[in-house]
XYZ file of C-alpha atoms in Angstrom:
677
model
C -41.300 10.957 5.030
C -38.826 10.511 7.142
C -37.663 13.145 9.303
C -34.047 12.528 9.282
C -34.267 11.154 5.546
C -29.775 11.552 5.546
C -29.383 9.677 8.569
C -29.147 11.764 12.214
C -26.971 14.301 12.509
C -25.590 12.899 16.263
C -23.513 9.467 14.675
C -23.722 7.847 17.969
C -27.678 7.780 16.762
C -26.720 7.437 13.563
C -24.613 3.974 13.550
C -27.785 2.500 10.974
C -26.740 4.637 8.164
C -23.295 4.778 8.931
C -22.710 0.832 8.513
C -23.901 1.929 5.001
C -22.242 4.772 3.718
C -19.368 5.894 5.436
C -17.413 7.938 2.912
C -14.157 7.507 3.490
C -11.937 10.700 3.326
C -8.356 10.969 2.970
C -8.006 12.247 6.777
C -9.484 8.274 7.186
C -7.356 6.992 4.835
C -4.474 9.134 6.437
C -5.180 7.734 9.894
C -5.534 4.039 8.753
C -2.293 3.550 6.653
C 0.260 6.409 9.450
C 0.734 6.269 13.044
C 2.727 9.140 13.556
C -0.513 11.544 14.320
C -2.445 10.453 16.854
C -4.450 14.275 18.015
C -7.814 14.115 15.765
C -8.782 17.834 15.986
C -12.549 18.987 14.712
C -14.660 21.182 14.832
C -18.282 21.111 16.321
C -20.608 19.108 13.942
C -17.125 18.057 11.493
C -17.755 14.260 11.997
C -14.883 13.204 14.586
C -17.472 10.278 15.802
C -17.942 9.314 12.899
C -14.342 8.658 11.637
C -14.113 6.632 15.113
C -16.688 4.893 14.060
C -15.415 4.077 10.997
C -11.559 3.701 12.745
C -13.156 1.042 14.911
C -15.135 -0.730 12.767
C -11.500 -0.404 10.099
C -10.125 -2.398 12.963
C -12.796 -4.751 14.030
C -12.272 -6.545 10.764
C -8.571 -7.696 11.856
C -8.931 -10.540 14.332
C -4.805 -9.937 15.213
C -6.433 -6.424 15.674
C -7.959 -4.980 19.325
C -10.049 -2.328 20.135
C -10.254 -0.529 22.759
C -12.683 2.741 23.366
C -12.387 5.278 25.819
C -14.897 7.831 26.046
C -15.554 9.352 29.497
C -19.151 9.970 30.561
C -19.729 14.334 31.553
C -21.088 13.279 35.118
C -17.254 11.485 35.300
C -14.847 14.427 34.032
C -16.952 16.719 36.483
C -15.971 14.743 39.572
C -12.363 14.334 38.387
C -12.183 17.796 38.868
C -11.876 17.919 42.310
C -9.421 14.948 42.727
C -7.101 16.913 40.481
C -7.719 20.176 42.385
C -5.862 18.800 45.461
C -1.942 18.978 43.524
C -2.297 23.068 43.486
C -3.454 26.083 40.929
C -0.357 26.121 38.993
C -1.524 24.970 35.780
C 2.171 23.781 35.801
C 1.674 21.074 39.034
C -1.895 20.393 37.611
C -0.758 19.378 34.305
C 1.858 17.355 35.526
C -0.692 15.048 37.154
C -2.426 15.050 35.280
C -0.723 13.995 32.135
C 0.613 11.008 35.044
C -2.796 10.352 35.702
C -3.979 9.762 32.707
C -0.954 7.501 31.272
C -1.804 5.049 34.126
C -5.119 5.340 33.027
C -4.565 4.445 29.303
C -2.093 2.208 30.251
C -4.152 -0.500 32.187
C -6.978 0.073 30.409
C -4.190 -1.773 27.706
C -3.320 -3.557 30.258
C -6.794 -4.878 31.020
C -7.939 -5.657 27.762
C -4.699 -7.338 26.498
C -4.481 -9.759 29.578
C -8.075 -11.479 28.228
C -6.264 -12.349 25.310
C -5.604 -15.619 25.369
C -1.745 -15.330 24.433
C -1.234 -13.412 27.598
C 1.398 -15.641 29.342
C 1.393 -16.739 32.371
C 4.958 -15.547 33.998
C 6.664 -14.362 35.887
C 7.771 -11.329 34.858
C 3.945 -10.658 33.957
C 3.114 -10.011 37.759
C 3.032 -6.748 38.159
C 0.763 -6.589 34.942
C -1.646 -8.670 36.465
C -1.575 -7.280 40.124
C -2.514 -3.250 38.830
C -4.832 -5.161 36.540
C -6.650 -6.936 39.507
C -6.610 -3.873 41.757
C -7.266 -1.839 38.660
C -11.258 -4.118 37.346
C -12.351 -3.950 41.257
C -14.323 -1.113 40.525
C -16.021 -0.635 37.558
C -15.774 2.460 35.038
C -13.356 4.661 33.605
C -13.419 7.425 36.287
C -14.584 5.306 39.583
C -10.915 3.293 38.768
C -8.464 6.200 38.254
C -9.980 8.383 41.139
C -9.821 4.788 44.251
C -6.223 4.357 42.801
C -5.759 8.152 43.172
C -7.421 9.203 46.391
C -5.031 6.624 49.247
C -2.505 8.072 47.532
C -3.195 11.972 47.911
C -1.735 13.733 51.385
C -3.148 16.869 52.529
C 0.230 17.868 54.566
C 2.328 16.724 51.825
C 2.627 19.491 49.137
C 1.840 19.622 45.927
C 5.229 19.480 44.204
C 5.886 16.716 46.693
C 2.798 14.791 45.984
C 3.193 15.071 41.816
C 7.066 13.974 42.438
C 6.223 10.688 44.198
C 3.363 9.490 42.089
C 5.644 7.684 39.077
C 6.838 5.686 42.229
C 3.541 4.998 43.873
C 2.019 3.651 40.919
C 4.826 2.291 39.439
C 4.251 3.735 35.983
C 7.612 3.436 34.440
C 8.324 -0.483 35.869
C 4.422 -1.291 34.649
C 5.303 0.988 31.150
C 8.385 -1.187 30.726
C 6.513 -4.508 31.502
C 3.321 -3.489 28.962
C 6.013 -2.767 26.361
C 7.397 -6.070 26.277
C 4.815 -8.153 26.858
C 2.436 -6.597 23.835
C 4.472 -7.935 21.068
C 4.572 -11.185 21.960
C 1.220 -11.192 21.473
C 0.619 -11.060 17.829
C -1.986 -8.730 18.193
C -2.044 -4.439 17.485
C -3.681 -2.465 20.309
C -6.196 0.302 19.253
C -6.448 2.645 21.179
C -9.648 4.942 20.497
C -10.801 8.426 22.615
C -13.327 10.294 22.023
C -15.666 13.100 24.384
C -13.025 14.980 25.914
C -15.241 17.460 25.398
C -17.698 15.871 27.768
C -17.469 18.233 31.324
C -14.917 20.681 30.060
C -14.486 23.785 31.578
C -11.642 26.247 29.787
C -10.879 26.757 33.620
C -7.154 25.488 34.514
C -8.387 22.671 36.092
C -10.188 22.131 32.819
C -7.348 22.719 30.139
C -4.848 20.929 32.516
C -7.185 17.716 32.382
C -7.359 18.158 28.139
C -3.505 18.973 28.124
C -2.759 16.073 30.481
C -4.748 13.566 28.159
C -3.266 14.719 24.979
C 0.001 14.835 26.158
C -0.366 10.965 27.766
C -2.133 10.130 24.080
C 1.296 11.562 23.042
C 3.339 9.334 25.621
C 1.310 6.030 24.719
C 1.760 6.260 20.813
C 5.779 7.441 21.413
C 6.648 4.560 23.679
C 4.467 2.052 22.901
C 5.242 1.187 19.133
C 3.148 -1.801 19.052
C -0.130 0.369 20.846
C -1.252 2.600 18.307
C -3.411 5.136 19.791
C -5.890 8.258 18.472
C -7.321 10.762 20.415
C -10.709 13.686 19.200
C -10.412 16.532 20.697
C -12.828 19.838 19.458
C -10.927 22.928 17.831
C -12.169 24.547 20.463
C -10.195 22.689 23.311
C -7.745 22.299 21.114
C -7.026 26.744 21.590
C -7.418 26.498 24.850
C -4.262 24.321 25.393
C -2.166 25.425 22.582
C -3.073 29.166 24.966
C -1.909 27.489 28.467
C 0.538 25.405 27.696
C 4.509 26.942 26.917
C 5.244 23.072 25.379
C 2.274 23.343 22.814
C 4.389 23.942 19.371
C 7.475 21.560 20.652
C 4.550 18.290 22.587
C 1.985 18.910 20.075
C 1.904 21.108 17.186
C 3.688 18.296 15.055
C 1.065 15.545 16.766
C -1.768 16.513 15.364
C -4.446 16.386 12.094
C -7.069 18.561 11.460
C -10.579 17.084 10.035
C -10.688 19.048 6.308
C -14.334 19.313 4.436
C -14.353 20.936 0.368
C -16.786 20.286 -2.077
C -15.904 17.243 -3.012
C -15.984 15.184 0.180
C -19.538 16.561 1.344
C -21.450 15.987 -2.289
C -19.426 12.062 -1.610
C -21.369 11.980 1.624
C -25.181 13.431 0.623
C -25.288 11.104 -1.979
C -23.719 8.270 -0.862
C -26.092 8.413 2.378
C -28.765 9.613 -1.055
C -28.152 6.170 -2.708
C -29.029 4.615 0.306
C -31.818 6.374 1.249
C -33.584 6.388 -1.882
C -32.467 3.193 -3.549
C -30.931 5.681 -6.339
C -28.581 3.294 -8.769
C -25.943 5.985 -10.253
C -22.937 6.381 -9.777
C -22.372 9.422 -10.482
C -22.721 11.973 -7.576
C -24.139 15.550 -9.802
C -26.387 12.689 -11.296
C -27.565 10.926 -8.199
C -27.960 15.380 -6.957
C -30.405 15.997 -10.314
C -32.519 12.648 -8.993
C -33.913 14.706 -6.258
C -33.577 18.180 -6.764
C -35.197 20.935 -8.547
C -34.359 22.445 -11.582
C -33.096 26.061 -8.906
C -30.689 23.020 -7.641
C -29.306 21.179 -10.331
C -25.330 20.357 -11.046
C -22.879 21.668 -8.211
C -23.902 25.367 -8.487
C -26.950 23.904 -6.861
C -24.904 21.789 -4.436
C -23.310 25.063 -3.566
C -26.095 27.163 -2.855
C -26.777 24.940 -0.320
C -23.421 24.951 1.343
C -23.790 28.643 1.339
C -25.585 28.323 4.256
C -23.717 25.755 5.925
C -20.185 26.378 7.244
C -18.522 23.214 5.154
C -19.043 20.437 8.260
C -21.055 17.159 7.754
C -23.477 18.866 10.940
C -24.807 21.966 8.821
C -25.393 20.053 5.311
C -27.151 17.150 6.544
C -29.504 19.103 9.369
C -30.509 21.717 6.192
C -31.316 19.106 3.585
C -32.972 16.861 6.356
C -35.229 19.450 6.492
C -35.638 20.380 3.238
C -37.104 16.657 1.811
C -39.260 16.840 5.249
C -40.812 19.512 3.608
C -41.159 18.918 -0.195
C -42.445 15.311 1.539
C -45.224 17.085 3.252
C -46.098 19.029 0.627
C -46.473 15.424 -1.994
C -42.595 16.542 -3.750
C -39.869 13.968 -4.242
C -37.512 17.110 -4.986
C -36.123 19.835 -3.075
C -35.915 22.762 -5.038
C -34.568 25.783 -3.170
C -38.130 27.337 -1.346
C -37.139 23.749 0.758
C -33.811 25.003 1.503
C -34.293 28.768 2.189
C -37.219 27.768 4.657
C -35.571 26.329 7.319
C -32.634 28.479 6.503
C -32.956 31.447 9.146
C -33.209 28.264 12.467
C -29.990 26.269 10.419
C -28.253 29.993 10.213
C -29.426 31.379 13.771
C -28.060 27.873 15.137
C -24.755 28.445 13.499
C -24.000 31.715 14.801
C -24.763 30.314 18.386
C -22.525 27.052 17.193
C -20.096 29.883 16.404
C -20.466 31.832 20.288
C -20.442 28.462 21.997
C -17.299 26.825 21.042
C -14.867 30.047 20.893
C -16.610 32.573 24.047
C -13.475 31.065 26.005
C -11.116 31.626 22.853
C -11.822 35.007 21.233
C -13.867 36.474 24.601
C -15.913 39.091 22.605
C -16.485 37.103 19.941
C -21.290 37.789 20.383
C -20.747 41.509 20.840
C -18.232 41.099 17.710
C -20.347 39.250 15.405
C -23.633 41.392 16.222
C -21.352 44.426 14.980
C -22.176 43.322 11.433
C -25.733 42.812 11.886
C -27.256 45.325 8.943
C -25.410 45.782 6.742
C -23.723 44.993 3.999
C -22.145 41.844 3.887
C -19.393 42.101 1.164
C -16.962 45.392 4.067
C -12.819 46.905 2.612
C -10.508 46.720 5.206
C -11.338 50.093 6.888
C -15.358 50.220 7.200
C -14.362 46.183 9.157
C -11.341 47.494 11.511
C -14.352 50.932 11.704
C -17.369 47.970 13.072
C -15.062 46.129 15.581
C -13.946 49.545 16.597
C -16.848 50.315 17.662
C -17.682 47.348 19.378
C -14.707 47.728 21.279
C -16.142 51.131 22.270
C -19.603 49.685 23.851
C -18.280 46.337 25.131
C -20.342 44.952 27.992
C -19.254 44.794 31.455
C -17.390 41.813 31.748
C -13.624 41.167 33.000
C -12.603 38.695 30.456
C -14.218 40.541 27.150
C -12.110 43.818 28.726
C -9.176 42.689 29.056
C -9.311 41.127 25.674
C -10.271 43.964 23.729
C -7.650 45.493 25.634
C -4.914 43.204 25.357
C -5.710 42.848 20.887
C -5.868 46.958 21.052
C -5.548 47.264 16.877
C -8.828 46.110 15.492
C -6.968 44.704 12.453
C -5.770 42.082 14.942
C -9.956 41.502 16.379
C -9.852 41.179 12.800
C -7.388 38.243 12.757
C -9.149 36.252 15.045
C -12.114 36.385 13.502
C -10.923 35.436 10.100
C -9.266 33.003 11.994
C -12.580 30.917 12.993
C -14.161 31.327 9.375
C -16.440 34.062 10.963
C -14.681 35.896 7.636
C -12.719 35.639 4.487
C -10.309 37.657 2.996
C -10.433 38.274 -0.537
C -6.606 36.769 -2.509
C -5.798 39.940 -4.983
C -4.397 36.536 -7.244
C -6.963 34.186 -7.761
C -9.983 36.306 -6.512
C -11.199 34.124 -4.451
C -12.676 34.355 -0.651
C -10.489 32.610 1.292
C -11.603 31.049 4.924
C -10.063 29.779 7.714
C -11.114 26.929 9.665
C -7.993 25.583 12.192
C -6.702 28.622 13.982
C -4.387 30.015 11.268
C -3.898 33.992 11.567
C -4.216 35.650 7.264
C -1.010 34.920 5.449
C -0.492 38.588 5.550
C -1.566 42.125 7.325
C -5.527 42.810 6.298
C -4.714 46.355 4.375
C -7.939 49.287 3.822
C -8.882 48.191 0.488
C -8.261 44.078 1.070
C -12.441 43.510 0.251
C -13.536 41.645 3.320
C -16.652 38.981 3.760
C -18.947 37.808 5.935
C -19.189 34.158 5.336
C -22.686 33.742 3.968
C -24.109 31.006 6.259
C -24.445 34.016 9.101
C -26.349 36.124 6.642
C -30.001 35.315 7.238
C -29.201 35.085 10.885
C -27.622 38.401 11.264
C -29.758 40.061 9.346
C -27.564 41.286 5.769
C -29.233 42.905 3.327
C -28.184 39.802 1.307
C -30.077 37.659 3.457
C -29.979 35.301 0.171
C -28.477 34.286 -2.725
C -29.963 35.220 -6.151
C -29.104 32.246 -8.506
C -26.898 34.837 -10.415
C -25.638 35.998 -7.734
C -23.838 32.895 -6.477
C -22.475 32.177 -9.954
C -20.799 35.213 -9.631
C -19.202 34.631 -6.431
C -18.649 31.387 -6.751
C -16.354 31.868 -9.854
C -15.320 35.564 -8.015
C -15.566 34.539 -5.454
C -14.948 30.847 -4.428
C -14.500 30.043 -0.713
C -11.685 28.101 -0.206
C -11.256 26.151 2.862
C -7.653 26.371 4.525
C -6.123 22.891 6.067
C -2.918 21.416 7.590
C -4.170 17.864 6.291
C -2.809 18.525 2.856
C -0.120 19.708 3.226
C 1.466 16.865 5.362
C -0.331 14.567 3.514
C 2.095 16.580 0.713
C 5.331 16.632 2.887
C 5.122 12.784 4.011
C 4.318 11.623 0.553
C 7.367 13.586 -1.013
C 9.625 12.204 1.537
C 9.423 8.960 0.558
C 8.950 8.839 -2.808
C 12.434 10.803 -2.976
C 13.861 7.702 -1.254
C 13.011 5.645 -3.058
C 16.246 6.615 -5.875
C 18.408 6.404 -2.746
C 18.633 2.696 -2.503
C 20.834 0.852 -4.330
C 19.203 -1.868 -6.199
C 20.794 -5.451 -6.001
C 21.624 -7.712 -3.283
C 22.599 -4.320 -0.845
C 19.786 -2.578 -0.796
C 17.386 -5.114 -0.980
C 16.339 -4.364 2.286
C 15.529 -0.664 2.537
C 13.532 -1.462 -0.793
C 11.782 -3.703 0.913
C 10.579 -1.162 3.165
C 10.151 1.174 1.091
C 7.605 -1.510 -0.694
C 5.778 -2.812 2.494
C 5.494 1.349 3.257
C 4.421 1.691 -0.160
C 0.907 -1.280 -1.008
C 0.033 -0.094 3.155
C -0.089 3.253 1.662
C -1.853 2.822 -1.661
C -3.997 0.113 -0.960
C -4.856 1.546 2.793
C -8.465 0.490 3.278
C -7.914 -2.317 0.553
C -5.638 -4.235 2.309
C -5.044 -5.602 6.397
C -2.206 -6.381 7.756
C -0.101 -5.452 5.035
C 3.701 -6.552 6.864
C 7.285 -8.563 5.333
C 7.253 -12.014 5.532
C 10.407 -15.020 5.289
C 10.387 -15.867 1.943
C 10.322 -19.284 1.262
C 13.447 -20.148 -0.835
C 15.405 -16.981 0.229
C 15.117 -16.702 4.164
C 17.033 -13.414 4.239
C 14.091 -11.957 1.562
C 11.384 -11.079 2.286
C 8.366 -10.488 0.342
C 4.902 -8.457 1.234
C 1.895 -9.923 2.159
C -1.779 -8.769 2.621
C -5.670 -9.909 3.611
C -8.256 -7.963 1.410
C -10.420 -7.101 3.957
C -12.229 -4.651 1.238
C -15.886 -4.705 0.332
C -15.587 -2.748 -3.179
C -13.349 -2.187 -5.773
C -10.497 -3.739 -7.408
C -9.852 -5.738 -4.519
C -12.721 -7.050 -4.055
C -12.809 -8.471 -7.754
C -9.283 -10.080 -7.140
C -11.278 -12.065 -4.253
C -14.199 -12.857 -5.927
C -12.653 -13.626 -8.763
C -9.237 -15.468 -7.758
C -9.917 -16.616 -4.752
C -7.347 -14.587 -3.757
C -7.549 -13.941 0.952
C -3.730 -13.534 0.667
C -2.054 -11.537 -1.680
C 1.606 -11.319 -1.809
C 3.568 -8.811 -3.415
C 7.164 -10.567 -4.412
C 9.794 -8.141 -4.332
C 12.879 -8.061 -6.368
C 15.384 -5.238 -6.380
C 17.096 -5.634 -9.929
C 15.207 -4.438 -13.370
C 13.888 -7.596 -15.918
C 12.394 -10.686 -13.877
C 13.477 -14.491 -14.971
C 11.709 -17.341 -15.302
C 12.756 -18.166 -11.701
C 10.561 -15.647 -9.909
C 7.797 -16.098 -12.405
C 7.717 -19.963 -10.527
C 8.269 -19.078 -7.219
C 5.156 -16.615 -7.161
C 4.012 -19.648 -8.681
C 4.461 -22.037 -5.237
C 2.636 -19.634 -3.328
C -0.837 -19.284 -5.116
C -2.122 -21.975 -2.904
C -5.357 -21.992 -0.576
C -5.640 -18.800 0.815
C -3.391 -16.713 -1.677
C -5.689 -17.905 -5.000
C -5.273 -17.751 -8.851
C -3.756 -14.159 -8.533
C 0.015 -12.686 -7.051
C 2.361 -9.962 -7.668
C 6.128 -8.753 -8.474
C 7.623 -5.716 -7.504
C 11.372 -4.905 -9.377
C 12.549 -1.722 -10.907
C 12.140 -1.221 -14.572
C 11.809 1.011 -16.153
C 8.737 1.028 -17.641
C 5.138 -1.141 -17.200
C 5.415 -3.021 -20.479
C 5.956 -6.721 -21.018
C 7.694 -6.450 -24.610
C 6.924 -9.190 -27.440
C 8.614 -12.471 -27.253
C 10.324 -10.731 -24.082
C 10.600 -13.986 -21.571
C 8.170 -12.259 -18.591
C 5.540 -11.627 -21.662
C 6.051 -15.828 -21.912
C 5.608 -16.015 -18.085
C 2.780 -14.560 -17.700
C 1.227 -16.157 -20.434
C 1.993 -19.820 -19.465
C 1.340 -19.146 -15.713
C -2.402 -18.146 -16.821
C -2.530 -20.661 -19.843
C -1.164 -23.609 -18.152
C -1.658 -23.095 -14.588
C -4.736 -20.461 -14.629
C -2.319 -18.624 -12.073
C -2.398 -13.983 -12.599
C 1.016 -12.982 -11.890
C 0.997 -9.242 -12.125
C 4.535 -7.114 -12.632
C 4.223 -3.768 -10.562
C 7.239 -1.634 -11.300
C 8.496 0.861 -8.358
C 8.385 3.264 -10.855
C 4.592 3.099 -11.320
C 4.601 2.990 -7.685
C 6.092 6.199 -6.862
C 3.471 7.446 -9.525
C 0.573 7.065 -8.091
C 1.713 8.065 -4.320
C 2.867 11.215 -6.313
C -0.744 11.713 -7.064
C -2.021 10.382 -3.933
C -0.556 13.811 -2.529
C -3.408 15.424 -3.568
C -6.637 14.854 -1.189
C -8.997 14.512 -3.689
C -7.003 11.419 -5.441
C -6.314 9.470 -2.284
C -7.885 6.388 -3.429
C -6.424 6.744 -7.193
C -4.573 3.701 -7.056
C -7.782 1.610 -6.096
C -9.856 3.110 -9.295
C -10.217 0.208 -11.766
C -9.215 2.406 -14.955
C -5.172 2.786 -12.955
C -4.992 -0.884 -11.535
C -6.694 -2.836 -15.072
C -3.526 -1.264 -17.348
C -0.603 -3.693 -15.789
C -3.548 -6.704 -15.601
C -4.082 -6.047 -19.265
C -0.825 -5.849 -20.404
C 0.404 -8.860 -18.454
């Protein structure tokens, strides 16, 4: 009988479960395949620390990647506040000073890691780096090091503006950046900066917001200015909103640099069932069948899983906490399956915790949120726009004597604007007249239209018990009705981002001319395509010189998958290094197959690929390609698979949907070209 059967809800204490049951979500796939979005924003309990663990483990598997993880403790952040207060009281000054200081600190952490690699050159040009690293490493602890560097540079006799203007020269930050940018490519190692726990010690005043704002801008600077270093910064949603409210250049400098974490029914049942298989030794591939093994009749199937989700905010922490307690209760009564009563017994506590989390996370972003949500207590959770406005207006009239709350309610004089703010944090959903579904938002976006008097509004079911709403729990028939007619849609920017990026890349294929003139562009297109389609399966995917034509390059990647089709390629064919021969033409002659054959030795094993511009994947009867494919296998024991750019473009098209992010790596899709060849 375990109190946390599905693992600890704190990722920092859950490494044993994460090591065996980490779920590769669409957001995870996006992060390991692209480096143009350094900011990862997520709500409390949305899996930021677990995602950092997965990314760290992924990059550690590649011997040519060095990972630097920075996670300041609460006392370190608190200790930096009085230091930066010496740069004045204006937010713009604080932000500028914090940006420079964080940028220097990140550069030094990167430089100190790089200087320990055996390839680091012992040359005069690296003397600047060594001098700064030596001074930086005299103290232990990220915060202490930065304090030791900055304190001698701050003088009370000099104005804050002058001190900030003198910082770049005093720190030699531009020269240091140039030196680091010059030396990193020579090390033949990719560096990844992972920054977490930004919320530790965070205070929503000007100093705290400037500290976070400066770190965000410094991370973006590092990602933009040092191509050999990829930066990923994890921040909580409430901090992101505080920055958006305070930074006048947010839309220009930050908004396009972030990814918001997104969870839906599919990813959450993946998470739960992956952990159930690991914890209970269930050997069933289907998620629904695995779920049914552990639940009673009133929780069977996806409809039963949705009953559990109604008590959550579609976050990993919520569902794990709920199910851990439910399984513990069932085990204490000698049962191996949970039933609805087990969920209901802990639902009140979970609901209270969720509401408290909402208040803590957004009390500075939506002052008076506790009073606004309390106004919905002891009533029906479904209201029309007119009634909901009256409820909010009543809360405004009886607002407590608090300056921040009073000011906010004064600014947001229209009750409909306050309703929009409750919608933007996921407290209420608005019924879509077209689909008949209630849409809930967790990314801060306002409703796409004004809230009308007759619009149907529903308080999120996970808050019902905490607020004592009249429909405390959903009966079976109500659940089915709500799911059919009022299905909860979680809005997220990540799927739209995926669609835009992939659509643009697919469209570039038609613009590439076949033949020698377009060969270079086609190589780059194929390189990006392979990296996207097989992210997390093939690592260190790069262009390598072609042995027979130096002007042309092939793609080579290392198998890092621990399951699936690429694991089969490694185990069945001994192919650790996978080679893709690139041919910017339709039709292949015998030379192309013999060229790939010449590669298939040692770590390249017995399996290789050719990518060309043919329209069809089929090898026609009597064709040279079919004859050569058979000859390679029958006489030499080598499997050479031809992939067409059109086939890869189709896989990219399917990857635009987060639910099909791994379509290219499923055995069903991958087997077709293998069998035909």
